[in-house]
Amino acid sequence: MKTFESLKKLTAMIVFAVLLYNCSPNSDSTPATFPSDGLIAQYNFDGDANDSSGHDLNGTVHGATLTTDKNNKTHRAYDFDFSNASFGNQNDEIYIPYSPLMNVNNITVSLWLYPRSYFWNGNTNNPYSTIINRFQYGYSNPNGQVWGITFNPTSVTAFIVGTNGTGSANAVSNQPLTLNKWYHLVMTYNQNQVRLYINGRLAATQNYSSTMNTSGNSGISIGESNQANGYWNHTDGKIDDVAIWDRALTPTEIEALYSIQN
C-alpha cells in the first residue's frame, strides 16, 4: 500500500514539474512581435491615415471615411464606397505621396480587407478591384507601375512589374474571397519570386527574376488605381492595418503577423 501511495505522489510531482516548466518565462514559446526590421511605412488607421513607422509617409484621404475594424472598434479602419463613382474620376482613395523610400527591389505589402463587392460595374472591361498599388502615371519612363494587389469574383492577384514597365509577374490565387468577411493579404517579392499569402498561409507564387521599376517618382494608392488616364478599379469595402517593408518577410514572420493582428 505504501509503495502504491508513494508512486501516486511521485507521479503527481512529475506532472506538477512539467506544468510548471511549460508555464515558465524561460520556456521556448515566446509571444510574436510585429516585424520592424526594414519597415518603410505603417498605417494602423486609428483615427487617421498617418504613418506610424517614423518615416512620416502620411496618407492623404479623399472621400474614404473612418469605420469599425475587424474587432468592431470604431474609427480604426477606413471605408471605401464606390456607389458614387463615375467613369475615370477620383473616388474614395488614400494617396501616399512619393518618397525615395518607395524605390526598392525587395518588398512586402500587408493589409486587411473586408470586401463588400467584387468590382465597380463601370469597369466591365476590367472587372477587378484594386486594393493597393503603385501605378500613378502609367508605364512611361521614369514613372510606371511597380506592384499591387487586386481581386475579382474568382481570384486574388499580387503583381510585380519590372524596370520601366518591361516584364511582369502575377501570383494568382484562384480561391475567391467571400464578401463581408475580413481577410489578411500579404504580397512579397525577393527578386526571384512573387508570393501571395491569405490569412497567414501561402496561397500563390510566381517565379520572376528581375529588378522592380525603381526609377519612378509615383506614389501609392489605396482603394483604387490612380493612373495617367484617370482613376479606375475602385474597391468597395474596408481596409485596415497597411504596412510596407523593403524586404520579403519570411513565411514564419507572416504567420506571426496574421496571428498578432487577428
PDB file of C-alpha atoms in Angstrom:
ATOM      1  CA  MET A   1       0.000   0.000   0.000  1.00  0.00           C
ATOM      2  CA  LYS A   2       2.811   2.388   0.945  1.00  0.00           C
ATOM      3  CA  THR A   3       4.541   1.654  -2.330  1.00  0.00           C
ATOM      4  CA  PHE A   4       1.349   2.477  -4.266  1.00  0.00           C
ATOM      5  CA  GLU A   5       0.839   5.736  -2.350  1.00  0.00           C
ATOM      6  CA  SER A   6       4.469   6.719  -2.912  1.00  0.00           C
ATOM      7  CA  LEU A   7       4.090   6.063  -6.638  1.00  0.00           C
ATOM      8  CA  LYS A   8       0.986   8.265  -6.776  1.00  0.00           C
ATOM      9  CA  LYS A   9       2.822  11.104  -5.018  1.00  0.00           C
ATOM     10  CA  LEU A  10       5.816  10.763  -7.339  1.00  0.00           C
ATOM     11  CA  THR A  11       3.566  10.851 -10.412  1.00  0.00           C
ATOM     12  CA  ALA A  12       1.796  13.956  -9.120  1.00  0.00           C
ATOM     13  CA  MET A  13       5.136  15.687  -8.514  1.00  0.00           C
ATOM     14  CA  ILE A  14       6.327  14.902 -12.050  1.00  0.00           C
ATOM     15  CA  VAL A  15       3.105  16.246 -13.598  1.00  0.00           C
ATOM     16  CA  PHE A  16       3.380  19.414 -11.493  1.00  0.00           C
ATOM     17  CA  ALA A  17       7.009  19.926 -12.544  1.00  0.00           C
ATOM     18  CA  VAL A  18       6.130  19.570 -16.242  1.00  0.00           C
ATOM     19  CA  LEU A  19       3.274  22.067 -15.937  1.00  0.00           C
ATOM     20  CA  LEU A  20       5.498  24.496 -14.048  1.00  0.00           C
ATOM     21  CA  TYR A  21       8.174  24.295 -16.748  1.00  0.00           C
ATOM     22  CA  ASN A  22       5.700  24.890 -19.562  1.00  0.00           C
ATOM     23  CA  CYS A  23       4.383  27.980 -17.789  1.00  0.00           C
ATOM     24  CA  SER A  24       7.863  29.283 -17.034  1.00  0.00           C
ATOM     25  CA  PRO A  25       9.012  32.523 -18.730  1.00  0.00           C
ATOM     26  CA  ASN A  26      12.123  30.604 -19.792  1.00  0.00           C
ATOM     27  CA  SER A  27      10.034  28.298 -21.974  1.00  0.00           C
ATOM     28  CA  ASP A  28      10.752  28.273 -25.725  1.00  0.00           C
ATOM     29  CA  SER A  29       7.277  29.690 -26.513  1.00  0.00           C
ATOM     30  CA  THR A  30       7.671  33.478 -26.832  1.00  0.00           C
ATOM     31  CA  PRO A  31       4.970  35.902 -27.958  1.00  0.00           C
ATOM     32  CA  ALA A  32       5.062  37.005 -31.597  1.00  0.00           C
ATOM     33  CA  THR A  33       6.107  40.592 -32.267  1.00  0.00           C
ATOM     34  CA  PHE A  34       5.488  42.989 -35.148  1.00  0.00           C
ATOM     35  CA  PRO A  35       8.438  42.762 -37.602  1.00  0.00           C
ATOM     36  CA  SER A  36      10.046  46.214 -37.548  1.00  0.00           C
ATOM     37  CA  ASP A  37      13.223  45.377 -39.483  1.00  0.00           C
ATOM     38  CA  GLY A  38      13.014  47.024 -42.912  1.00  0.00           C
ATOM     39  CA  LEU A  39       9.680  48.722 -42.199  1.00  0.00           C
ATOM     40  CA  ILE A  40       9.075  51.601 -44.644  1.00  0.00           C
ATOM     41  CA  ALA A  41       5.558  52.649 -43.675  1.00  0.00           C
ATOM     42  CA  GLN A  42       2.782  51.526 -41.328  1.00  0.00           C
ATOM     43  CA  TYR A  43      -0.832  52.676 -41.347  1.00  0.00           C
ATOM     44  CA  ASN A  44      -2.915  51.496 -38.407  1.00  0.00           C
ATOM     45  CA  PHE A  45      -5.792  53.794 -39.470  1.00  0.00           C
ATOM     46  CA  ASP A  46      -6.529  54.530 -35.807  1.00  0.00           C
ATOM     47  CA  GLY A  47      -8.338  57.815 -36.368  1.00  0.00           C
ATOM     48  CA  ASP A  48      -6.243  58.982 -39.327  1.00  0.00           C
ATOM     49  CA  ALA A  49      -4.048  57.863 -42.237  1.00  0.00           C
ATOM     50  CA  ASN A  50      -0.728  58.881 -40.696  1.00  0.00           C
ATOM     51  CA  ASP A  51       2.388  56.737 -40.932  1.00  0.00           C
ATOM     52  CA  SER A  52       3.492  55.315 -37.575  1.00  0.00           C
ATOM     53  CA  SER A  53       6.807  53.883 -38.832  1.00  0.00           C
ATOM     54  CA  GLY A  54       8.722  57.076 -38.060  1.00  0.00           C
ATOM     55  CA  HIS A  55       9.254  57.975 -41.736  1.00  0.00           C
ATOM     56  CA  ASP A  56       6.271  60.370 -41.874  1.00  0.00           C
ATOM     57  CA  LEU A  57       4.888  58.979 -45.140  1.00  0.00           C
ATOM     58  CA  ASN A  58       1.426  60.194 -44.189  1.00  0.00           C
ATOM     59  CA  GLY A  59      -1.534  59.399 -46.419  1.00  0.00           C
ATOM     60  CA  THR A  60      -3.992  61.952 -47.823  1.00  0.00           C
ATOM     61  CA  VAL A  61      -7.627  60.851 -47.524  1.00  0.00           C
ATOM     62  CA  HIS A  62     -10.003  61.515 -50.439  1.00  0.00           C
ATOM     63  CA  GLY A  63     -13.578  60.532 -49.605  1.00  0.00           C
ATOM     64  CA  ALA A  64     -12.824  57.413 -47.552  1.00  0.00           C
ATOM     65  CA  THR A  65     -14.342  57.509 -44.064  1.00  0.00           C
ATOM     66  CA  LEU A  66     -13.334  56.046 -40.717  1.00  0.00           C
ATOM     67  CA  THR A  67     -15.243  52.931 -39.696  1.00  0.00           C
ATOM     68  CA  THR A  68     -15.112  49.869 -37.443  1.00  0.00           C
ATOM     69  CA  ASP A  69     -12.232  47.415 -37.687  1.00  0.00           C
ATOM     70  CA  LYS A  70     -12.175  43.605 -37.509  1.00  0.00           C
ATOM     71  CA  ASN A  71     -12.615  43.831 -33.724  1.00  0.00           C
ATOM     72  CA  ASN A  72     -15.622  46.157 -34.156  1.00  0.00           C
ATOM     73  CA  LYS A  73     -13.715  49.112 -32.689  1.00  0.00           C
ATOM     74  CA  THR A  74     -14.848  52.458 -34.086  1.00  0.00           C
ATOM     75  CA  HIS A  75     -12.581  54.779 -36.090  1.00  0.00           C
ATOM     76  CA  ARG A  76      -9.987  52.021 -36.509  1.00  0.00           C
ATOM     77  CA  ALA A  77     -10.243  51.334 -40.274  1.00  0.00           C
ATOM     78  CA  TYR A  78     -11.249  53.153 -43.475  1.00  0.00           C
ATOM     79  CA  ASP A  79     -14.364  52.522 -45.537  1.00  0.00           C
ATOM     80  CA  PHE A  80     -14.179  52.804 -49.338  1.00  0.00           C
ATOM     81  CA  ASP A  81     -17.557  53.166 -51.070  1.00  0.00           C
ATOM     82  CA  PHE A  82     -17.849  53.190 -54.864  1.00  0.00           C
ATOM     83  CA  SER A  83     -21.620  53.812 -55.015  1.00  0.00           C
ATOM     84  CA  ASN A  84     -20.974  57.375 -56.254  1.00  0.00           C
ATOM     85  CA  ALA A  85     -18.031  56.539 -58.519  1.00  0.00           C
ATOM     86  CA  SER A  86     -18.027  57.973 -62.044  1.00  0.00           C
ATOM     87  CA  PHE A  87     -16.066  56.972 -65.115  1.00  0.00           C
ATOM     88  CA  GLY A  88     -12.400  57.929 -64.754  1.00  0.00           C
ATOM     89  CA  ASN A  89     -12.907  60.282 -61.810  1.00  0.00           C
ATOM     90  CA  GLN A  90     -11.325  60.082 -58.382  1.00  0.00           C
ATOM     91  CA  ASN A  91     -13.411  58.207 -55.851  1.00  0.00           C
ATOM     92  CA  ASP A  92     -12.591  57.083 -52.304  1.00  0.00           C
ATOM     93  CA  GLU A  93      -8.826  56.810 -52.028  1.00  0.00           C
ATOM     94  CA  ILE A  94      -5.925  57.210 -49.630  1.00  0.00           C
ATOM     95  CA  TYR A  95      -2.924  58.530 -51.522  1.00  0.00           C
ATOM     96  CA  ILE A  96       0.614  58.321 -50.144  1.00  0.00           C
ATOM     97  CA  PRO A  97       2.888  60.866 -51.887  1.00  0.00           C
ATOM     98  CA  TYR A  98       6.148  59.731 -53.428  1.00  0.00           C
ATOM     99  CA  SER A  99       9.210  59.126 -51.280  1.00  0.00           C
ATOM    100  CA  PRO A 100      12.589  57.705 -52.370  1.00  0.00           C
ATOM    101  CA  LEU A 101      11.997  55.049 -49.690  1.00  0.00           C
ATOM    102  CA  MET A 102       9.448  53.521 -52.080  1.00  0.00           C
ATOM    103  CA  ASN A 103      12.095  52.671 -54.694  1.00  0.00           C
ATOM    104  CA  VAL A 104      13.065  49.189 -53.531  1.00  0.00           C
ATOM    105  CA  ASN A 105      13.943  45.897 -55.195  1.00  0.00           C
ATOM    106  CA  ASN A 106      12.524  43.683 -52.438  1.00  0.00           C
ATOM    107  CA  ILE A 107       9.171  44.317 -50.836  1.00  0.00           C
ATOM    108  CA  THR A 108       6.392  43.129 -48.556  1.00  0.00           C
ATOM    109  CA  VAL A 109       2.929  44.689 -48.529  1.00  0.00           C
ATOM    110  CA  SER A 110       0.494  43.634 -45.804  1.00  0.00           C
ATOM    111  CA  LEU A 111      -3.114  44.710 -45.227  1.00  0.00           C
ATOM    112  CA  TRP A 112      -6.549  43.641 -44.049  1.00  0.00           C
ATOM    113  CA  LEU A 113      -9.534  43.746 -46.421  1.00  0.00           C
ATOM    114  CA  TYR A 114     -13.277  43.457 -45.852  1.00  0.00           C
ATOM    115  CA  PRO A 115     -14.807  43.308 -49.363  1.00  0.00           C
ATOM    116  CA  ARG A 116     -18.448  44.269 -49.929  1.00  0.00           C
ATOM    117  CA  SER A 117     -18.438  43.945 -53.728  1.00  0.00           C
ATOM    118  CA  TYR A 118     -16.094  42.372 -56.245  1.00  0.00           C
ATOM    119  CA  PHE A 119     -15.759  45.252 -58.716  1.00  0.00           C
ATOM    120  CA  TRP A 120     -17.316  48.509 -59.863  1.00  0.00           C
ATOM    121  CA  ASN A 121     -19.784  47.993 -62.722  1.00  0.00           C
ATOM    122  CA  GLY A 122     -18.243  50.925 -64.595  1.00  0.00           C
ATOM    123  CA  ASN A 123     -15.177  48.763 -65.215  1.00  0.00           C
ATOM    124  CA  THR A 124     -16.878  45.916 -67.066  1.00  0.00           C
ATOM    125  CA  ASN A 125     -13.910  45.597 -69.445  1.00  0.00           C
ATOM    126  CA  ASN A 126     -11.553  45.145 -66.481  1.00  0.00           C
ATOM    127  CA  PRO A 127     -13.749  43.583 -63.787  1.00  0.00           C
ATOM    128  CA  TYR A 128     -11.500  43.694 -60.741  1.00  0.00           C
ATOM    129  CA  SER A 129     -10.870  45.932 -57.745  1.00  0.00           C
ATOM    130  CA  THR A 130      -7.534  47.467 -56.797  1.00  0.00           C
ATOM    131  CA  ILE A 131      -6.866  47.278 -53.064  1.00  0.00           C
ATOM    132  CA  ILE A 132      -3.455  48.937 -53.204  1.00  0.00           C
ATOM    133  CA  ASN A 133      -0.913  49.694 -55.914  1.00  0.00           C
ATOM    134  CA  ARG A 134       1.856  51.933 -57.085  1.00  0.00           C
ATOM    135  CA  PHE A 135       0.722  52.974 -60.558  1.00  0.00           C
ATOM    136  CA  GLN A 136       0.450  56.717 -60.520  1.00  0.00           C
ATOM    137  CA  TYR A 137       1.276  57.747 -64.066  1.00  0.00           C
ATOM    138  CA  GLY A 138       1.230  54.675 -66.266  1.00  0.00           C
ATOM    139  CA  TYR A 139       4.099  52.776 -67.867  1.00  0.00           C
ATOM    140  CA  SER A 140       6.121  55.756 -69.129  1.00  0.00           C
ATOM    141  CA  ASN A 141       9.747  56.163 -68.090  1.00  0.00           C
ATOM    142  CA  PRO A 142      10.754  57.245 -65.427  1.00  0.00           C
ATOM    143  CA  ASN A 143       7.313  56.713 -63.921  1.00  0.00           C
ATOM    144  CA  GLY A 144       5.394  53.498 -64.098  1.00  0.00           C
ATOM    145  CA  GLN A 145       3.574  50.645 -62.489  1.00  0.00           C
ATOM    146  CA  VAL A 146       5.574  48.722 -59.921  1.00  0.00           C
ATOM    147  CA  TRP A 147       3.359  46.466 -57.776  1.00  0.00           C
ATOM    148  CA  GLY A 148      -0.157  45.938 -56.483  1.00  0.00           C
ATOM    149  CA  ILE A 149      -2.832  43.661 -55.017  1.00  0.00           C
ATOM    150  CA  THR A 150      -6.203  43.205 -56.738  1.00  0.00           C
ATOM    151  CA  PHE A 151      -9.218  40.898 -56.500  1.00  0.00           C
ATOM    152  CA  ASN A 152     -12.266  39.892 -58.530  1.00  0.00           C
ATOM    153  CA  PRO A 153     -15.115  37.355 -58.182  1.00  0.00           C
ATOM    154  CA  THR A 154     -12.808  34.388 -58.822  1.00  0.00           C
ATOM    155  CA  SER A 155      -9.297  35.284 -57.667  1.00  0.00           C
ATOM    156  CA  VAL A 156      -6.803  37.442 -55.775  1.00  0.00           C
ATOM    157  CA  THR A 157      -3.653  38.689 -57.519  1.00  0.00           C
ATOM    158  CA  ALA A 158      -0.323  40.103 -56.352  1.00  0.00           C
ATOM    159  CA  PHE A 159       1.729  41.550 -59.215  1.00  0.00           C
ATOM    160  CA  ILE A 160       5.172  42.987 -59.889  1.00  0.00           C
ATOM    161  CA  VAL A 161       6.284  44.990 -62.953  1.00  0.00           C
ATOM    162  CA  GLY A 162       9.935  45.165 -63.992  1.00  0.00           C
ATOM    163  CA  THR A 163      12.133  48.166 -64.703  1.00  0.00           C
ATOM    164  CA  ASN A 164      10.472  50.768 -66.952  1.00  0.00           C
ATOM    165  CA  GLY A 165       7.408  48.584 -67.329  1.00  0.00           C
ATOM    166  CA  THR A 166       9.184  45.714 -69.090  1.00  0.00           C
ATOM    167  CA  GLY A 167       8.046  42.298 -67.951  1.00  0.00           C
ATOM    168  CA  SER A 168       5.702  41.380 -65.150  1.00  0.00           C
ATOM    169  CA  ALA A 169       4.654  38.539 -62.886  1.00  0.00           C
ATOM    170  CA  ASN A 170       1.302  37.696 -61.305  1.00  0.00           C
ATOM    171  CA  ALA A 171       0.873  35.433 -58.297  1.00  0.00           C
ATOM    172  CA  VAL A 172      -2.784  34.416 -58.605  1.00  0.00           C
ATOM    173  CA  SER A 173      -4.885  32.586 -56.035  1.00  0.00           C
ATOM    174  CA  ASN A 174      -7.983  31.096 -57.646  1.00  0.00           C
ATOM    175  CA  GLN A 175      -9.740  30.845 -54.312  1.00  0.00           C
ATOM    176  CA  PRO A 176     -12.246  33.734 -54.302  1.00  0.00           C
ATOM    177  CA  LEU A 177     -12.769  35.962 -51.293  1.00  0.00           C
ATOM    178  CA  THR A 178     -16.097  35.731 -49.504  1.00  0.00           C
ATOM    179  CA  LEU A 179     -17.859  39.080 -49.311  1.00  0.00           C
ATOM    180  CA  ASN A 180     -18.429  40.758 -45.937  1.00  0.00           C
ATOM    181  CA  LYS A 181     -15.563  38.933 -44.252  1.00  0.00           C
ATOM    182  CA  TRP A 182     -12.129  40.143 -43.089  1.00  0.00           C
ATOM    183  CA  TYR A 183      -9.001  38.790 -44.823  1.00  0.00           C
ATOM    184  CA  HIS A 184      -5.301  39.297 -44.189  1.00  0.00           C
ATOM    185  CA  LEU A 185      -3.486  39.686 -47.532  1.00  0.00           C
ATOM    186  CA  VAL A 186       0.286  39.848 -47.953  1.00  0.00           C
ATOM    187  CA  MET A 187       2.436  40.065 -51.078  1.00  0.00           C
ATOM    188  CA  THR A 188       6.221  39.636 -51.089  1.00  0.00           C
ATOM    189  CA  TYR A 189       8.938  39.869 -53.734  1.00  0.00           C
ATOM    190  CA  ASN A 190      12.624  38.946 -53.318  1.00  0.00           C
ATOM    191  CA  GLN A 191      13.860  39.375 -56.938  1.00  0.00           C
ATOM    192  CA  ASN A 192      13.194  35.688 -57.549  1.00  0.00           C
ATOM    193  CA  GLN A 193       9.549  35.048 -56.739  1.00  0.00           C
ATOM    194  CA  VAL A 194       6.276  36.871 -56.146  1.00  0.00           C
ATOM    195  CA  ARG A 195       4.283  35.371 -53.289  1.00  0.00           C
ATOM    196  CA  LEU A 196       0.718  35.920 -52.114  1.00  0.00           C
ATOM    197  CA  TYR A 197      -0.402  34.945 -48.617  1.00  0.00           C
ATOM    198  CA  ILE A 198      -4.011  34.840 -47.422  1.00  0.00           C
ATOM    199  CA  ASN A 199      -4.697  34.664 -43.688  1.00  0.00           C
ATOM    200  CA  GLY A 200      -1.113  33.750 -42.885  1.00  0.00           C
ATOM    201  CA  ARG A 201      -0.812  30.910 -45.404  1.00  0.00           C
ATOM    202  CA  LEU A 202       0.891  30.815 -48.792  1.00  0.00           C
ATOM    203  CA  ALA A 203      -1.803  30.989 -51.482  1.00  0.00           C
ATOM    204  CA  ALA A 204       0.093  31.572 -54.753  1.00  0.00           C
ATOM    205  CA  THR A 205       3.592  32.017 -56.198  1.00  0.00           C
ATOM    206  CA  GLN A 206       5.117  33.133 -59.485  1.00  0.00           C
ATOM    207  CA  ASN A 207       8.801  32.938 -60.330  1.00  0.00           C
ATOM    208  CA  TYR A 208      10.222  36.214 -61.670  1.00  0.00           C
ATOM    209  CA  SER A 209      13.893  37.199 -61.643  1.00  0.00           C
ATOM    210  CA  SER A 210      14.104  40.913 -62.347  1.00  0.00           C
ATOM    211  CA  THR A 211      14.502  44.249 -60.627  1.00  0.00           C
ATOM    212  CA  MET A 212      11.377  46.258 -59.967  1.00  0.00           C
ATOM    213  CA  ASN A 213      10.866  49.681 -61.508  1.00  0.00           C
ATOM    214  CA  THR A 214      12.804  51.793 -59.014  1.00  0.00           C
ATOM    215  CA  SER A 215      13.347  54.843 -61.246  1.00  0.00           C
ATOM    216  CA  GLY A 216       9.820  56.251 -60.917  1.00  0.00           C
ATOM    217  CA  ASN A 217       8.515  59.047 -58.734  1.00  0.00           C
ATOM    218  CA  SER A 218       4.944  57.883 -58.331  1.00  0.00           C
ATOM    219  CA  GLY A 219       3.175  57.465 -55.010  1.00  0.00           C
ATOM    220  CA  ILE A 220       0.977  54.708 -53.614  1.00  0.00           C
ATOM    221  CA  SER A 221      -2.809  54.478 -53.944  1.00  0.00           C
ATOM    222  CA  ILE A 222      -5.083  52.622 -51.540  1.00  0.00           C
ATOM    223  CA  GLY A 223      -8.671  51.889 -52.607  1.00  0.00           C
ATOM    224  CA  GLU A 224      -8.392  52.445 -56.361  1.00  0.00           C
ATOM    225  CA  SER A 225      -5.904  52.571 -59.237  1.00  0.00           C
ATOM    226  CA  ASN A 226      -4.626  56.112 -59.818  1.00  0.00           C
ATOM    227  CA  GLN A 227      -3.437  56.202 -63.447  1.00  0.00           C
ATOM    228  CA  ALA A 228      -2.411  58.687 -66.134  1.00  0.00           C
ATOM    229  CA  ASN A 229      -5.839  58.478 -67.791  1.00  0.00           C
ATOM    230  CA  GLY A 230      -7.944  58.591 -64.631  1.00  0.00           C
ATOM    231  CA  TYR A 231      -8.977  56.640 -61.558  1.00  0.00           C
ATOM    232  CA  TRP A 232     -10.131  53.054 -62.033  1.00  0.00           C
ATOM    233  CA  ASN A 233     -10.977  49.724 -60.437  1.00  0.00           C
ATOM    234  CA  HIS A 234     -12.309  51.144 -57.181  1.00  0.00           C
ATOM    235  CA  THR A 235     -12.598  48.968 -54.071  1.00  0.00           C
ATOM    236  CA  ASP A 236     -15.892  48.694 -52.187  1.00  0.00           C
ATOM    237  CA  GLY A 237     -15.247  47.673 -48.584  1.00  0.00           C
ATOM    238  CA  LYS A 238     -12.996  48.300 -45.586  1.00  0.00           C
ATOM    239  CA  ILE A 239      -9.196  48.385 -45.479  1.00  0.00           C
ATOM    240  CA  ASP A 240      -7.039  48.357 -42.358  1.00  0.00           C
ATOM    241  CA  ASP A 241      -3.511  47.863 -40.993  1.00  0.00           C
ATOM    242  CA  VAL A 242      -1.498  48.574 -44.140  1.00  0.00           C
ATOM    243  CA  ALA A 243       2.272  48.102 -43.814  1.00  0.00           C
ATOM    244  CA  ILE A 244       5.179  48.073 -46.275  1.00  0.00           C
ATOM    245  CA  TRP A 245       8.713  46.692 -45.861  1.00  0.00           C
ATOM    246  CA  ASP A 246      11.824  46.928 -48.048  1.00  0.00           C
ATOM    247  CA  ARG A 247      12.375  43.183 -47.768  1.00  0.00           C
ATOM    248  CA  ALA A 248      10.435  39.971 -48.246  1.00  0.00           C
ATOM    249  CA  LEU A 249       9.142  38.812 -44.878  1.00  0.00           C
ATOM    250  CA  THR A 250       9.608  35.121 -44.151  1.00  0.00           C
ATOM    251  CA  PRO A 251       6.640  32.729 -44.002  1.00  0.00           C
ATOM    252  CA  THR A 252       7.146  32.498 -40.237  1.00  0.00           C
ATOM    253  CA  GLU A 253       7.007  36.289 -39.883  1.00  0.00           C
ATOM    254  CA  ILE A 254       3.856  36.482 -41.996  1.00  0.00           C
ATOM    255  CA  GLU A 255       2.128  33.762 -39.999  1.00  0.00           C
ATOM    256  CA  ALA A 256       3.081  35.598 -36.795  1.00  0.00           C
ATOM    257  CA  LEU A 257       1.864  38.916 -38.228  1.00  0.00           C
ATOM    258  CA  TYR A 258      -1.516  37.370 -39.017  1.00  0.00           C
ATOM    259  CA  SER A 259      -1.693  35.933 -35.512  1.00  0.00           C
ATOM    260  CA  ILE A 260      -0.922  39.161 -33.634  1.00  0.00           C
ATOM    261  CA  GLN A 261      -3.203  41.318 -35.810  1.00  0.00           C
ATOM    262  CA  ASN A 262      -6.105  38.873 -35.859  1.00  0.00           C
TER     263      ASN A 262
END
